[in-house]
Amino acid sequence: MSRKQNKKNGPAPGPAPTVGGARLLPEEIERVQEQIAGRHSKSALQLAKDIYKRSATAESEALLIDAYKARIDDLLRLGMKVEAKTLLGIVAERFPSALPRMTELGREICAQEGKLEEVVAPLADRELPAEERERIETFVRQRIVDLPALGSVSSLPPEHPLRTAATALAAAFQAVTSGPVEDAALVLPEVSRRSPLAPWKALIRAIACYYRHEDDECRRWLLTIPDDSVPARLTPAFAAMLKTKSAPGADSKLSLAEEKLIAVAGDHGAALRAATAELEDALHGKKQKLILDAARQAMAASKHCGAETRERLRQHIAVRCGLMNLPRTAFNAAIGGPPRFDAYYFRLLARALEDLHNVDDYAEAAAVWADFRREAFKENWFASGGLEDGVLSLHMAELVGKAPVEVVEHLRKDLSQYRRPDKRDKMEEWLPSLETLYKRACEADPHPEAFQAWLSWARKQSAWQLADDVAERWRGARPADIQPLLYLMESAEKRNALKKSLKYLEEAEDLDRLNPEVRRAKLRLLLSAAIRHLQQRKGHLAQKEIEQIESVPEVRPGEIAALAATLRWCIALTDGNRAVQDEQDAQLTKSMGSVAAHLLKTSVAEKAEVFTASSFKTLKVTKLSAAELLTGVARARALGDWAGLVIVLPREWSDPLIAALRQPDCPADVAQLLLLGETSLDSHSAELAYAVSTAGLANGGANAEFLFLRARSLPPLASFRREGCLTASLELARRERSTELSGRILDCLKGTKENARKHWRPGGGMGADPKIASRAVSPELLGKILEEEQALKKYPGYNLGPEPMYAGELGYAACDCPKCRARRGEEVEEDEFSDEEDDFDDEDDFDEDEDNFEDEFDRSAPSPLKGLARIMGEVLTSMPPEQAQAVVQQLKKAMDGGEDLLAAVERIMGKAMLPPQPPVRPKKLSRVPPPEQGSLF
Amino acid sequence: MNLNALPIPDPYAVLGLGPGAEDEQIRAAYLAKLKQFPPDRAPVEFEQVRDAYALLRDRRRRAQYTLFSVNPEVPLESLLDGLDNERRFAGPGPWLAVLKER
């Protein structure tokens, strides 16, 4: 044996002992058998030959025959049937006695050569010994694959059970692997249980169940197939296709033929669906390791899918993992690389950022939409300047508009830092400004909605020219639209450019004289002009405007006449014409009622700067019924809203109105109550507005409106309740799909320059508080807020009391003060209440000088400050400690800065905090003569 | 735009159209579907067809749908809707190839 062969076949055996016909050594036999068992048939044969050459005994011959058998078997396994047959011939020639032991191999060779006739021919003999029959049938069961050939062997009669079974099985196998089959086709009565081909019947039924997705039944049939039969060779492939675990110790590696079978017949869809379902579960569980493992498996299971489907899957997984803040490198590795950054991806990512409903993410979403736009152009989704471009730009403008300004600026800085230096001048492409976006939107899609959004934004900017320019562009793009003309008219009027304003009005009337907005605008303009002439004491000019006002069609009967009468009354007032005053007053009172008449006269006279206290008879509202009072105020307000006139309630009317609201017979008209509520806010009467909200909430209708009213009427420090009321109001408005109310609440939350958050005032705006706008509100929270606010009927004033019960559910930590804990039903020590007051003396922020805050004021402060000290003490004690500390720090800072204490208190806590000022007493004359007189002495 | 107000199901699928369909095609598909689903015989389908047409005939709403209708939280399995779910019949060949291996 060559050295090369030695390397292949294992270590070379040791030198053979010279035995000369003696018994073989056991180790020699073992050696040969080991080689045979290890399928090293060639070296086993060589060893056996060497042994036989040295001692040709029966034992060595038997060993040699075994080696030959193994060798022939291996040749057959390798498909070398010619070599196997040749070797068998040599063995038969040299060792004829070994032929019976080679029978099986002879059959195998015949089977491989297709000479099944020779193999099964003995079965035709009825006298065949049972043992031989069994050997042949075992061979058939273990070796025969070609069923059609078996079914057509000529050495057996056609009616032979083996032939009929083979024929039937061949047809059934063809059918079951080619398409759906009926149950009748699977009965196969030709195949008995004892037939050597019975395993094929089980296999065919298993295949039928597989294609019907009856996996359990399929597995049951597979279990009935004997392990040594031909059909059992499909077991590993079936296990893979059915996702069945292999038996322990089984070789899990599949052959090429098995892999091919799985590739063409396996159910890849189910495997992938199972993997994606697991990934969904992992994503919901939010555990990083599980997500990455599941993502890896899903991508592996998708390898049979088309490239496009795989990429979509990768993109979706990447977006979801990215938004969960998983490390990018980790999930990119799990999904087999980064996703394709195409238009689809950016659109997906942008929508995902929007769906977080966090205003801080809106700016980023807008930047991603810009990326989408760029890629969409490249991929021909739509053209630049087309309708889709316009719609997209408007959407981006909405997002950027919602995002806090500082977040947008921060993002721009980030983009300029992280993008390529040569592209840093492309900021307008990455995150366009609002002006650019609106301009683009309106040029691409000149729709009123787009222009209106642009105009609304422009109106909030400081330069009026910007909004006017937008309105002019709107006019140019859509000459038939009324809105830009109405805006331009209003804008001109504000700048006292009356002629220009009237010109726009004429144009609007030319377009649509009957439009209610045009009529309303005309009325407002004429009223404004008349009032201006009254201010200038040019009654005769005002008279002309009055005549024009009288030509405006009415919305509610009598209102135009009432306005005209009010204006004439004012003219008469300035002229000192008492008779005309009385006449107009009577007319006004007749048409509108005494309450509305009084309010109209007061409001117009104040605006026209002709108001004097003496010109008005005091209206004794306490003598009026609740219905009269409320109806009168509502009527005046309705007319004022329509005519653009602010109606202000006299301060002394608050208490009678509050009393009227509390009466059982108080009219519960929702519209009237809301008008009264808005009037109260305009009149800075927070307590009255609160009382209106109480009456409205008690009735149970328009809760959204009344909660909004309540939020604006609460005192500055009732921040929890205000937030609760705004939250509930916005949620109700959304549920009722009241876009108008939702818009008002959101505008209020955003705030304007005039009502910025730092200057709280009842009825004022809240300033930016995006959390309320995007907060998710459960029905339970909504119910709690509504229930508690309905129960809190009394205006809290500055004795705030404990926080509301729902405050904790707004996301704030529960207040730890004894009052709040007691209210929640928690255990409170009796002495904690007195300790709470003592605590303020121990606060670090209270310096030594401030420890005797109140005493200090009492000793040296003028009298107004004495009351202030008492009020401050009460308010600070009733606040949560951290709030009280914040207030004290602000006051301290103000005083350190030299600010007047009273002014500081007004600024920080509101005017209502200030105690009433004592009357100024005249100075006593001094007894000391003035110097000039003194010099005479 | 109120994305929550978008109709479900996919209006293109309801009318049997591809995503890039133009006005004429949309109208033709709508008329064909009306014949297929008259209101007295198939009220549910009729309503879907009507809603789909109302959305697609308005070019702005159509553009809004095209741009904003993608759902990032869509179940991943729905991405596989076009995937063949059947266990494919391959004929006896691949099965026999395995059986012939010893």
Coordinates of C-alpha atoms in Angstrom, one line a residue, chain A residues 368-877:
Chain A
V368 CA -37.2 63.6 7.2
W369 CA -40.0 64.6 4.9
A370 CA -37.5 66.9 3.2
D371 CA -35.3 63.9 2.7
F372 CA -38.3 62.0 1.3
R373 CA -39.0 64.8 -1.1
R374 CA -35.5 64.8 -2.4
E375 CA -35.6 61.0 -3.0
A376 CA -39.2 61.1 -4.4
F377 CA -38.0 63.5 -7.1
K378 CA -35.2 61.1 -8.0
E379 CA -37.5 58.1 -8.1
N380 CA -40.2 60.0 -10.1
W381 CA -42.9 59.8 -7.4
F382 CA -44.0 63.3 -8.4
A383 CA -42.6 66.4 -9.9
S384 CA -41.2 69.4 -8.1
G385 CA -43.8 72.1 -8.0
G386 CA -46.6 69.6 -8.5
L387 CA -49.7 69.1 -6.5
E388 CA -48.1 66.4 -4.3
D389 CA -45.2 68.8 -3.7
G390 CA -47.6 71.4 -2.6
V391 CA -49.5 69.1 -0.3
L392 CA -46.3 67.8 1.2
S393 CA -44.9 71.3 1.8
L394 CA -48.1 72.4 3.6
H395 CA -47.9 69.3 5.8
M396 CA -44.2 70.1 6.6
A397 CA -45.2 73.7 7.5
E398 CA -47.8 72.4 9.9
L399 CA -45.2 70.2 11.6
V400 CA -42.6 72.9 11.8
G401 CA -45.2 75.3 13.1
K402 CA -46.1 72.9 15.9
A403 CA -42.6 72.3 17.0
P404 CA -41.1 74.7 19.6
V405 CA -38.8 77.3 18.1
E406 CA -35.8 76.3 20.1
V407 CA -36.2 72.7 19.0
V408 CA -36.2 73.7 15.4
E409 CA -33.1 75.9 15.9
H410 CA -31.3 73.1 17.7
L411 CA -32.1 70.7 14.9
R412 CA -30.7 73.1 12.3
K413 CA -27.5 73.4 14.3
D414 CA -27.2 69.6 14.5
L415 CA -27.9 69.3 10.7
S416 CA -25.3 71.9 9.9
Q417 CA -22.8 70.1 12.2
Y418 CA -23.3 66.6 11.0
R419 CA -23.9 67.1 7.3
R420 CA -21.0 67.4 4.9
P421 CA -19.2 70.7 4.9
D422 CA -19.7 71.3 1.2
K423 CA -23.4 70.9 1.7
R424 CA -23.9 73.1 4.8
D425 CA -25.4 75.9 2.7
K426 CA -28.3 73.6 1.9
M427 CA -30.2 74.2 5.1
E428 CA -33.2 75.2 3.1
E429 CA -33.3 71.8 1.6
W430 CA -32.8 69.9 4.8
L431 CA -35.2 71.9 7.0
P432 CA -36.8 74.7 5.1
S433 CA -38.1 77.7 6.9
L434 CA -41.8 78.2 7.4
E435 CA -41.9 81.0 4.9
T436 CA -40.2 78.8 2.3
L437 CA -42.6 75.9 3.0
Y438 CA -45.8 78.0 2.8
K439 CA -44.6 79.7 -0.3
R440 CA -43.8 76.4 -2.0
A441 CA -47.1 75.0 -0.9
C442 CA -49.1 77.9 -2.2
E443 CA -47.3 78.1 -5.5
A444 CA -47.6 74.4 -6.1
D445 CA -51.2 74.1 -4.9
P446 CA -52.9 77.5 -4.7
H447 CA -55.7 76.2 -2.5
P448 CA -57.5 78.4 0.1
E449 CA -56.5 76.0 2.9
A450 CA -52.8 76.6 2.1
F451 CA -53.1 80.3 1.8
Q452 CA -55.1 80.5 5.0
A453 CA -52.5 78.6 6.8
W454 CA -49.8 80.9 5.4
L455 CA -51.8 84.0 6.3
S456 CA -52.4 82.7 9.9
W457 CA -48.7 82.2 10.4
A458 CA -47.8 85.6 8.8
R459 CA -50.3 87.4 11.0
K460 CA -48.4 86.2 14.1
Q461 CA -45.1 87.7 12.8
S462 CA -44.1 91.2 13.9
A463 CA -44.1 92.8 10.5
W464 CA -47.6 93.5 9.1
Q465 CA -46.2 93.8 5.6
L466 CA -45.5 90.1 5.6
A467 CA -49.2 89.2 6.2
D468 CA -50.3 91.8 3.7
D469 CA -47.9 90.4 1.1
V470 CA -49.4 86.9 1.7
A471 CA -52.9 88.2 1.3
E472 CA -51.9 90.0 -1.9
R473 CA -50.4 86.8 -3.3
W474 CA -53.6 85.0 -2.4
R475 CA -55.6 87.6 -4.3
G476 CA -53.3 87.3 -7.2
A477 CA -53.6 83.4 -7.3
R478 CA -57.3 83.3 -6.5
P479 CA -59.0 86.5 -7.5
A480 CA -62.4 85.2 -6.6
D481 CA -61.6 84.5 -3.0
I482 CA -63.1 86.8 -0.4
Q483 CA -60.8 86.0 2.6
P484 CA -57.7 87.9 1.4
L485 CA -59.8 91.0 0.7
L486 CA -61.4 90.8 4.1
Y487 CA -58.0 90.5 5.7
L488 CA -56.5 93.4 3.8
M489 CA -59.5 95.5 4.7
E490 CA -59.0 94.7 8.4
S491 CA -55.2 95.3 8.2
A492 CA -55.7 98.7 6.5
E493 CA -58.3 99.7 9.1
K494 CA -55.9 98.9 11.9
R495 CA -53.4 101.2 10.4
N496 CA -56.0 103.9 10.1
A497 CA -55.8 103.6 6.3
L498 CA -59.5 104.0 5.9
K499 CA -59.6 104.8 2.3
K500 CA -57.6 101.8 1.4
S501 CA -59.8 99.7 3.7
L502 CA -63.0 100.9 2.0
K503 CA -61.4 100.2 -1.4
Y504 CA -60.9 96.6 -0.4
L505 CA -64.4 96.5 1.0
E506 CA -65.8 97.6 -2.4
E507 CA -63.8 94.9 -4.1
A508 CA -65.2 92.3 -1.8
E509 CA -68.7 93.6 -2.3
D510 CA -68.2 93.4 -6.0
L511 CA -67.3 89.8 -5.7
D512 CA -70.0 88.7 -3.3
R513 CA -72.2 91.4 -1.8
L514 CA -74.4 88.8 -0.1
N515 CA -71.6 87.0 1.7
P516 CA -72.2 87.2 5.4
E517 CA -68.5 87.8 6.1
V518 CA -68.5 90.7 3.7
R519 CA -71.6 92.2 5.4
R520 CA -70.0 91.7 8.8
A521 CA -66.8 93.3 7.7
K522 CA -68.7 96.3 6.2
L523 CA -70.5 96.8 9.4
R524 CA -67.3 96.7 11.4
L525 CA -65.6 99.1 9.1
L526 CA -68.4 101.5 9.2
L527 CA -68.8 101.3 12.9
S528 CA -65.1 101.8 13.4
A529 CA -65.2 104.8 11.1
A530 CA -68.1 106.3 12.9
I531 CA -66.4 105.8 16.3
R532 CA -63.3 107.4 14.9
H533 CA -65.3 110.5 13.8
L534 CA -66.9 110.6 17.3
Q535 CA -63.5 110.6 18.8
Q536 CA -62.7 113.6 16.6
R537 CA -66.0 115.2 17.6
K538 CA -67.1 115.2 14.0
G539 CA -70.7 114.1 14.5
H540 CA -71.9 115.1 11.1
L541 CA -69.4 112.7 9.5
A542 CA -70.3 110.0 11.9
Q543 CA -73.9 110.6 10.8
K544 CA -73.0 109.5 7.2
E545 CA -71.6 106.3 8.5
I546 CA -74.7 105.7 10.5
E547 CA -76.8 106.0 7.4
Q548 CA -74.6 103.5 5.6
I549 CA -74.8 101.2 8.6
E550 CA -78.6 101.2 8.4
S551 CA -78.3 99.8 4.9
V552 CA -76.5 96.7 6.0
P553 CA -78.8 93.7 6.2
E554 CA -79.5 92.4 9.7
V555 CA -78.7 89.1 11.2
R556 CA -81.0 89.4 14.1
P557 CA -83.9 91.9 14.0
G558 CA -83.4 95.2 15.7
E559 CA -79.7 95.0 16.0
I560 CA -78.8 97.5 13.2
A561 CA -81.4 99.9 14.5
A562 CA -79.9 99.5 18.0
L563 CA -76.4 100.2 16.8
A564 CA -77.6 103.3 14.9
A565 CA -79.5 104.5 18.0
T566 CA -76.4 104.0 20.1
L567 CA -74.3 106.0 17.8
R568 CA -76.8 108.8 17.5
W569 CA -77.0 108.8 21.3
C570 CA -73.3 109.3 21.4
I571 CA -73.5 112.1 18.9
A572 CA -76.2 113.7 21.0
L573 CA -74.0 113.3 24.0
T574 CA -71.1 115.1 22.5
D575 CA -73.5 117.8 21.2
G576 CA -75.1 118.1 24.6
N577 CA -78.5 117.5 23.1
R578 CA -80.4 115.9 25.9
A579 CA -83.6 115.5 24.1
V580 CA -82.1 113.5 21.3
Q581 CA -80.2 111.5 23.9
D582 CA -83.4 110.6 25.6
E583 CA -85.1 109.8 22.4
Q584 CA -82.4 107.5 21.2
D585 CA -82.1 106.0 24.7
A586 CA -85.8 105.1 24.7
Q587 CA -85.5 103.6 21.2
L588 CA -82.5 101.6 22.2
T589 CA -84.1 100.4 25.4
K590 CA -87.2 99.4 23.6
S591 CA -85.4 97.3 21.0
M592 CA -82.7 95.7 23.1
G593 CA -83.9 96.0 26.8
S594 CA -82.4 98.2 29.5
V595 CA -79.4 95.9 30.2
A596 CA -78.2 95.5 26.6
A597 CA -78.9 99.2 26.0
H598 CA -76.8 100.3 29.0
L599 CA -73.9 98.0 27.9
L600 CA -74.0 99.2 24.3
K601 CA -74.0 102.8 25.3
T602 CA -71.2 102.3 27.7
S603 CA -69.0 100.3 25.3
V604 CA -69.5 102.7 22.4
A605 CA -69.1 105.8 24.5
E606 CA -65.9 104.5 26.1
K607 CA -64.5 103.6 22.7
A608 CA -65.5 106.9 21.3
E609 CA -63.9 108.6 24.3
V610 CA -67.0 110.4 25.1
F611 CA -67.9 108.6 28.2
T612 CA -68.5 110.5 31.4
A613 CA -70.0 109.1 34.6
S614 CA -72.5 111.8 34.7
S615 CA -73.9 111.0 31.3
F616 CA -75.2 107.7 32.5
K617 CA -78.0 106.9 34.8
T618 CA -77.1 104.1 37.0
L619 CA -78.9 100.9 36.1
K620 CA -80.0 99.1 39.3
V621 CA -79.3 95.6 38.2
T622 CA -80.2 94.2 41.6
K623 CA -83.8 94.9 40.9
L624 CA -83.8 93.0 37.6
S625 CA -84.7 89.4 37.3
A626 CA -82.0 86.8 36.6
A627 CA -83.5 86.1 33.2
E628 CA -83.5 89.8 32.2
L629 CA -80.0 90.3 33.4
L630 CA -78.5 87.3 31.7
T631 CA -80.5 87.8 28.5
G632 CA -79.5 91.4 28.3
V633 CA -75.8 90.7 28.7
A634 CA -75.9 87.9 26.2
R635 CA -77.7 90.1 23.7
A636 CA -75.3 92.9 24.0
R637 CA -72.4 90.5 23.6
A638 CA -73.9 88.8 20.6
L639 CA -74.3 92.2 18.9
G640 CA -70.8 93.2 20.0
D641 CA -69.3 90.1 18.6
W642 CA -71.0 90.7 15.3
A643 CA -70.2 94.3 15.1
G644 CA -66.6 94.0 16.4
L645 CA -67.4 95.9 19.6
V646 CA -65.9 94.8 22.9
I647 CA -68.6 94.7 25.6
V648 CA -67.3 95.3 29.1
L649 CA -69.3 94.7 32.2
P650 CA -69.3 97.3 34.9
R651 CA -67.4 96.0 37.9
E652 CA -70.4 96.4 40.2
W653 CA -72.5 94.1 38.1
S654 CA -70.3 91.0 39.0
D655 CA -72.0 90.3 42.3
P656 CA -75.6 90.6 41.0
L657 CA -74.8 88.4 38.1
I658 CA -73.1 85.8 40.2
A659 CA -76.2 85.9 42.5
A660 CA -78.5 85.6 39.4
L661 CA -76.5 82.5 38.2
R662 CA -77.0 80.8 41.6
Q663 CA -80.7 81.2 41.5
P664 CA -82.8 78.1 40.8
D665 CA -84.7 79.9 38.1
C666 CA -81.6 81.1 36.3
P667 CA -82.1 80.4 32.6
A668 CA -79.8 77.7 31.5
D669 CA -79.4 78.6 27.8
V670 CA -76.0 77.4 26.9
A671 CA -75.4 80.0 24.2
Q672 CA -76.3 82.8 26.6
L673 CA -74.1 81.4 29.4
L674 CA -71.1 81.1 27.0
L675 CA -71.6 84.7 25.8
L676 CA -71.7 85.9 29.5
G677 CA -68.6 83.8 30.2
E678 CA -66.6 85.4 27.4
T679 CA -67.8 88.9 28.4
S680 CA -66.7 88.2 32.0
L681 CA -63.2 87.3 30.8
D682 CA -63.0 90.4 28.7
S683 CA -64.1 92.4 31.7
H684 CA -61.4 90.7 33.9
S685 CA -64.0 89.4 36.2
A686 CA -62.6 86.0 36.9
E687 CA -65.0 85.2 39.7
L688 CA -68.0 85.8 37.4
A689 CA -66.5 83.7 34.7
Y690 CA -66.0 80.9 37.2
A691 CA -69.6 81.2 38.3
V692 CA -70.8 80.9 34.7
S693 CA -68.7 77.8 34.3
T694 CA -70.2 76.4 37.4
A695 CA -73.7 77.0 36.1
G696 CA -72.8 75.6 32.7
L697 CA -71.2 72.4 34.1
A698 CA -74.2 71.9 36.4
N699 CA -76.5 71.7 33.4
G700 CA -74.3 69.1 31.7
G701 CA -74.3 70.5 28.2
A702 CA -71.3 71.9 26.3
N703 CA -68.9 70.7 29.0
A704 CA -66.0 71.2 26.7
E705 CA -66.8 74.9 26.4
F706 CA -67.4 75.4 30.1
L707 CA -64.3 73.6 31.1
F708 CA -62.3 75.9 28.8
L709 CA -64.0 78.8 30.4
R710 CA -63.1 77.6 33.8
A711 CA -59.5 77.0 32.9
R712 CA -59.2 80.7 31.8
S713 CA -61.0 81.9 34.9
L714 CA -58.9 80.1 37.5
P715 CA -56.5 82.2 39.6
P716 CA -52.8 82.2 38.4
L717 CA -51.6 79.7 41.0
A718 CA -54.3 77.1 40.4
S719 CA -52.0 75.5 37.8
F720 CA -53.0 71.9 38.4
R721 CA -56.7 72.6 38.0
R722 CA -56.1 74.8 35.0
E723 CA -54.1 72.1 33.3
G724 CA -56.8 69.5 34.2
C725 CA -59.6 71.7 32.8
L726 CA -57.6 72.4 29.6
T727 CA -56.8 68.7 29.2
A728 CA -60.4 67.6 29.6
S729 CA -61.8 70.4 27.5
L730 CA -59.4 69.6 24.6
E731 CA -60.2 66.0 24.8
L732 CA -63.9 66.6 24.8
A733 CA -63.6 69.0 21.9
R734 CA -61.7 66.4 19.9
R735 CA -64.2 63.7 20.7
E736 CA -67.1 65.9 19.6
R737 CA -65.1 66.8 16.5
S738 CA -65.5 70.5 17.4
T739 CA -62.6 71.8 15.3
E740 CA -63.4 75.4 16.1
L741 CA -63.2 74.8 19.9
S742 CA -60.1 72.6 19.5
G743 CA -58.4 75.4 17.5
R744 CA -59.2 78.0 20.1
I745 CA -57.9 75.9 22.9
L746 CA -54.7 75.1 20.9
D747 CA -54.2 78.8 20.1
C748 CA -54.7 79.6 23.7
L749 CA -52.1 77.0 24.7
K750 CA -49.6 78.3 22.1
G751 CA -50.1 81.9 23.5
T752 CA -49.3 85.1 21.7
K753 CA -46.9 87.9 22.3
E754 CA -49.5 89.7 24.3
N755 CA -50.3 86.9 26.7
A756 CA -47.0 85.2 27.1
R757 CA -46.7 82.7 29.9
K758 CA -44.7 84.9 32.2
H759 CA -47.6 87.3 32.7
W760 CA -50.5 85.4 34.1
R761 CA -53.9 87.0 34.2
P762 CA -57.4 85.6 34.5
G763 CA -58.7 85.2 31.1
G764 CA -55.3 85.5 29.5
G765 CA -53.5 83.0 27.3
M766 CA -51.6 80.2 28.9
G767 CA -48.4 80.3 26.9
A768 CA -46.9 77.3 25.2
D769 CA -47.7 74.1 27.0
P770 CA -47.4 71.4 24.4
K771 CA -47.9 68.5 26.8
I772 CA -51.6 69.3 27.1
A773 CA -52.0 69.3 23.3
S774 CA -50.5 65.9 22.9
R775 CA -51.5 64.2 26.1
A776 CA -53.4 60.9 25.8
V777 CA -56.5 61.1 28.0
S778 CA -58.3 58.0 29.2
P779 CA -62.1 58.0 29.7
E780 CA -61.4 57.5 33.4
L781 CA -59.3 60.6 33.8
L782 CA -61.8 62.6 31.8
G783 CA -64.6 61.5 34.1
K784 CA -62.6 62.3 37.2
I785 CA -61.7 65.8 36.0
L786 CA -65.3 66.5 35.0
E787 CA -66.7 65.1 38.2
E788 CA -64.4 67.0 40.5
E789 CA -64.7 70.3 38.7
Q790 CA -68.5 70.0 38.8
A791 CA -68.3 69.6 42.5
L792 CA -66.0 72.6 43.0
K793 CA -68.6 75.2 42.6
K794 CA -67.0 78.0 44.6
Y795 CA -64.4 80.3 43.2
P796 CA -61.1 79.3 44.9
G797 CA -59.7 82.8 45.2
Y798 CA -56.2 82.9 46.7
N799 CA -57.0 80.5 49.4
L800 CA -56.1 77.7 47.0
G801 CA -56.7 74.7 49.2
P802 CA -55.3 71.3 48.4
E803 CA -54.5 70.2 44.9
P804 CA -57.3 68.4 43.0
M805 CA -57.6 64.7 43.4
Y806 CA -56.9 64.1 39.7
A807 CA -53.5 66.0 39.8
G808 CA -51.6 62.8 40.3
E809 CA -53.0 61.4 37.0
L810 CA -51.8 64.4 35.1
G811 CA -48.3 63.1 35.8
Y812 CA -47.4 65.2 38.8
A813 CA -46.0 63.7 42.0
A814 CA -48.6 63.9 44.8
C815 CA -48.2 66.8 47.1
D816 CA -46.8 65.8 50.4
C817 CA -48.3 68.6 52.5
P818 CA -50.5 67.4 55.4
K819 CA -53.6 69.0 53.9
C820 CA -53.3 67.1 50.6
R821 CA -52.4 63.9 52.3
A822 CA -55.4 64.2 54.6
R823 CA -57.6 64.8 51.6
R824 CA -56.3 61.7 50.0
G825 CA -57.2 59.7 53.1
E826 CA -53.6 59.1 54.1
E827 CA -52.4 59.1 57.6
V828 CA -51.4 62.5 59.0
E829 CA -50.1 63.3 62.5
E830 CA -52.0 65.9 64.4
D831 CA -49.0 68.1 65.0
E832 CA -48.0 68.0 61.3
F833 CA -50.4 70.9 60.6
S834 CA -48.7 73.2 63.1
D835 CA -45.3 72.0 62.1
E836 CA -46.1 72.9 58.5
E837 CA -46.3 76.6 59.4
D838 CA -43.2 76.4 61.6
D839 CA -41.3 74.9 58.6
F840 CA -41.4 78.1 56.8
D841 CA -39.3 79.7 59.5
D842 CA -36.7 77.0 59.0
E843 CA -36.5 77.3 55.2
D844 CA -33.0 78.2 54.0
D845 CA -34.4 80.7 51.5
F846 CA -35.7 82.7 54.4
D847 CA -32.6 84.8 55.4
E848 CA -32.3 86.2 58.8
D849 CA -33.7 89.4 57.6
E850 CA -36.6 87.7 56.1
D851 CA -37.4 85.5 59.1
N852 CA -39.3 88.4 60.5
F853 CA -40.8 89.3 57.2
E854 CA -44.1 90.3 58.6
D855 CA -42.6 92.0 61.7
E856 CA -40.2 94.0 59.6
F857 CA -43.1 95.3 57.5
D858 CA -45.2 96.0 60.5
R859 CA -42.5 98.2 62.1
S860 CA -41.4 100.2 59.3
A861 CA -43.6 99.7 56.2
P862 CA -46.2 102.1 55.2
S863 CA -49.8 100.8 55.7
P864 CA -50.4 99.2 52.3
L865 CA -47.6 96.8 52.9
K866 CA -49.0 95.7 56.2
G867 CA -52.0 94.1 54.4
L868 CA -49.6 92.7 51.8
A869 CA -47.6 90.9 54.4
R870 CA -50.6 89.3 55.8
I871 CA -51.9 88.2 52.4
M872 CA -48.5 86.9 51.4
G873 CA -48.3 84.9 54.7
E874 CA -51.6 83.3 54.0
V875 CA -50.9 82.5 50.4
L876 CA -47.4 81.1 51.0
T877 CA -48.7 78.8 53.8

